[in-house]
Short mmCIF file of C-alpha atoms in Angstrom, two decimals:
data_model
loop_
_atom_site.label_atom_id
_atom_site.label_comp_id
_atom_site.label_asym_id
_atom_site.label_seq_id
_atom_site.Cartn_x
_atom_site.Cartn_y
_atom_site.Cartn_z
CA UNK A 661 73.46 30.10 57.52
CA UNK A 662 72.89 32.79 54.27
CA UNK A 663 69.27 32.46 55.11
CA UNK A 664 69.88 34.52 58.22
CA UNK A 665 67.95 37.74 58.36
CA UNK A 666 68.08 41.33 59.78
CA UNK A 667 65.09 42.96 60.69
CA UNK A 668 64.05 45.88 62.96
CA UNK A 669 62.28 45.09 65.70
CA UNK A 670 58.90 46.52 66.07
CA UNK A 671 56.79 46.89 69.27
CA UNK A 672 54.20 44.02 67.92
CA UNK A 673 57.09 42.01 68.64
CA UNK A 674 57.67 42.49 72.21
CA UNK A 675 56.72 39.20 73.36
CA UNK A 676 59.73 37.73 71.31
CA UNK A 677 62.10 40.38 72.42
CA UNK A 678 61.74 39.58 75.85
CA UNK A 679 62.31 35.98 75.36
CA UNK A 680 65.06 35.78 73.50
CA UNK A 681 66.41 38.80 75.96
CA UNK A 682 65.96 36.66 79.09
CA UNK A 683 67.27 33.46 77.36
CA UNK A 684 70.30 34.82 75.83
CA UNK A 685 71.16 36.71 79.01
CA UNK A 686 70.26 33.50 81.25
CA UNK A 687 72.87 31.23 78.85
CA UNK A 688 75.59 33.89 78.76
CA UNK A 689 75.89 34.78 82.04
CA UNK A 690 73.89 32.21 84.57
CA UNK A 691 77.03 30.37 85.44
CA UNK A 692 79.01 33.17 86.28
CA UNK A 693 76.29 34.69 88.80
CA UNK A 694 73.80 34.23 91.11
CA UNK A 695 70.27 32.95 91.07
CA UNK A 696 68.82 35.60 93.23
CA UNK A 697 71.06 38.49 90.88
CA UNK A 698 69.41 36.50 87.75
CA UNK A 699 66.33 36.60 88.39
CA UNK A 700 66.51 40.30 89.64
CA UNK A 701 68.04 41.56 86.42
CA UNK A 702 65.80 39.32 83.80
CA UNK A 703 62.66 40.45 85.75
CA UNK A 704 63.55 44.34 85.45
CA UNK A 705 65.78 43.97 82.96
CA UNK A 706 62.83 42.36 80.49
CA UNK A 707 60.08 43.83 82.10
CA UNK A 708 57.26 44.82 79.55
CA UNK A 709 57.00 48.32 80.76
CA UNK A 710 61.08 48.74 79.98
CA UNK A 711 60.72 47.11 76.68
CA UNK A 712 58.16 49.45 75.57
CA UNK A 713 59.81 52.12 76.70
CA UNK A 714 63.24 51.57 75.23
CA UNK A 715 61.13 49.59 71.84
CA UNK A 716 59.27 53.41 71.92
CA UNK A 717 61.98 55.77 72.11
CA UNK A 718 63.37 57.55 69.05
CA UNK A 719 67.38 56.97 69.74
CA UNK A 720 67.18 53.48 70.19
CA UNK A 721 66.78 51.01 67.44
CA UNK A 722 66.45 46.89 67.57
CA UNK A 723 66.62 44.17 65.51
CA UNK A 724 66.41 40.74 65.57
CA UNK A 725 68.53 38.09 63.92
CA UNK A 726 66.08 35.46 62.17
CA UNK A 727 66.55 31.85 60.55
CA UNK A 728 63.46 30.18 59.05
CA UNK A 729 61.50 33.26 61.06
CA UNK A 730 62.76 31.56 64.41
CA UNK A 731 64.69 34.54 66.31
CA UNK A 732 68.08 33.20 67.20
CA UNK A 733 69.71 36.29 68.37
CA UNK A 734 68.95 40.49 68.66
CA UNK A 735 70.83 43.93 68.32
CA UNK A 736 70.15 47.05 70.39
CA UNK A 737 71.68 50.33 69.55
CA UNK A 738 71.78 53.67 71.50
CA UNK A 739 72.44 57.13 69.88
CA UNK A 740 72.28 60.68 71.65
CA UNK A 741 70.99 60.95 75.37
CA UNK A 742 69.68 57.25 74.87
CA UNK A 743 73.41 56.15 75.34
CA UNK A 744 73.72 54.41 78.85
CA UNK A 745 77.09 56.66 79.27
CA UNK A 746 78.87 58.80 77.08
CA UNK A 747 75.80 60.63 75.19
CA UNK A 748 77.82 61.78 72.36
CA UNK A 749 75.96 62.78 69.17
CA UNK A 750 78.72 61.37 67.15
CA UNK A 751 78.55 58.11 68.43
CA UNK A 752 76.31 55.25 68.87
CA UNK A 753 76.45 52.86 71.66
CA UNK A 754 75.73 48.99 70.96
CA UNK A 755 74.56 48.28 73.99
CA UNK A 756 73.44 43.81 73.18
CA UNK A 757 74.41 41.55 71.10
CA UNK A 758 72.72 38.45 71.83
CA UNK A 759 73.03 35.02 69.93
CA UNK A 760 71.82 31.67 71.09
CA UNK A 761 74.15 29.57 72.15
CA UNK A 762 73.25 27.09 69.36
CA UNK A 763 73.86 29.36 67.04
CA UNK A 764 77.54 31.07 68.55
CA UNK A 765 80.22 30.67 66.06
CA UNK A 766 77.62 30.66 63.02
CA UNK A 767 78.31 34.31 62.23
CA UNK A 768 75.08 35.55 63.51
CA UNK A 769 76.70 38.19 66.19
CA UNK A 770 78.83 39.28 63.05
CA UNK A 771 75.71 40.19 61.06
CA UNK A 772 74.20 42.16 63.57
CA UNK A 773 77.18 43.74 64.82
CA UNK A 774 77.67 44.71 60.97
CA UNK A 775 73.94 46.48 60.85
CA UNK A 776 75.10 48.40 63.96
CA UNK A 777 78.23 49.80 61.87
CA UNK A 778 75.46 50.29 58.96
CA UNK A 779 72.77 51.94 61.34
CA UNK A 780 76.22 54.13 62.61
CA UNK A 781 77.26 54.99 58.93
CA UNK A 782 73.47 56.15 58.02
CA UNK A 783 73.49 58.39 60.83
CA UNK A 784 77.47 59.67 60.09
CA UNK A 785 78.53 58.79 63.27
CA UNK A 786 82.34 59.08 64.29
CA UNK A 787 82.80 56.41 66.19
CA UNK A 788 81.19 53.33 67.69
CA UNK A 789 81.16 52.15 71.95
CA UNK A 790 80.27 49.92 74.30
CA UNK A 791 80.75 48.25 77.18
CA UNK A 792 81.81 44.51 78.02
CA UNK A 793 82.05 42.10 80.80
CA UNK A 794 85.75 42.05 81.71
CA UNK A 795 85.58 37.96 82.32
CA UNK A 796 83.58 37.93 78.94
CA UNK A 797 86.25 37.16 76.93
CA UNK A 798 84.77 35.75 74.32
CA UNK A 799 82.51 39.13 73.10
CA UNK A 800 85.82 40.66 74.24
CA UNK A 801 87.78 39.06 71.39
CA UNK A 802 84.73 39.51 69.13
CA UNK A 803 85.20 43.35 69.14
CA UNK A 804 89.21 43.38 69.55
CA UNK A 805 89.09 41.23 66.38
CA UNK A 806 86.58 44.10 64.74
CA UNK A 807 89.09 46.65 65.17
CA UNK A 808 87.48 48.17 68.81
CA UNK A 809 90.17 49.83 71.43
CA UNK A 810 89.82 49.33 74.89
CA UNK A 811 89.37 53.30 76.28
CA UNK A 812 87.86 53.14 79.46
CA UNK A 813 85.36 51.06 82.20
CA UNK A 814 82.89 51.17 84.09
CA UNK A 815 81.05 49.24 86.91
CA UNK A 816 77.98 47.41 85.84
CA UNK A 817 75.26 46.18 88.74
CA UNK A 818 73.78 42.73 88.38
CA UNK A 819 71.42 42.41 91.37
CA UNK A 820 73.83 43.34 94.93
CA UNK A 821 76.94 42.85 92.93
CA UNK A 822 79.32 45.30 91.16
CA UNK A 823 80.98 44.00 87.84
CA UNK A 824 83.41 45.97 85.91
CA UNK A 825 82.85 46.64 82.73
CA UNK A 826 85.25 47.47 79.79
CA UNK A 827 84.33 50.27 77.63
CA UNK A 828 85.87 49.57 73.48
CA UNK A 829 85.59 52.00 70.90
CA UNK A 830 86.01 51.80 67.16
CA UNK A 831 86.50 54.98 65.13
CA UNK A 832 84.82 54.61 61.71
CA UNK A 833 86.57 55.87 58.67
CA UNK A 834 84.91 57.20 55.56
#
């Protein structure tokens, strides 16, 4: 897996972002959620207008993980006012790290995570935080392994269902 590239996504790549975003969200959550709620979230969350707004926001960045020019995962980070909750100028939020199921366990998520930490350090952030669904034990294990600790919970709405996310953070040391 040494040939995996991490690169910043531009507006020209919005269709690839839509495709990987929908596919990885579906793979990750379809078994645990109703078809209607999944469709609703995928239609709204990955609408061209919404992604255009996110891609052109100066306080958000997206990165692709590619292998042989094929997109296999992506990362979204937010800073400042773009953060979904804390909106702390000294923090970076990892909003999304998603990898195609066939590449799970192949260090792709770790490379995307490492990129998020690199961006946080470049921006002189004090800590990195995120929210992860309490039933996504794989992701919770990944973040715990990387030194994150739970500090709160919040509600994430998926269609008509309320789900609990565990909020986790990692203090950065210089």
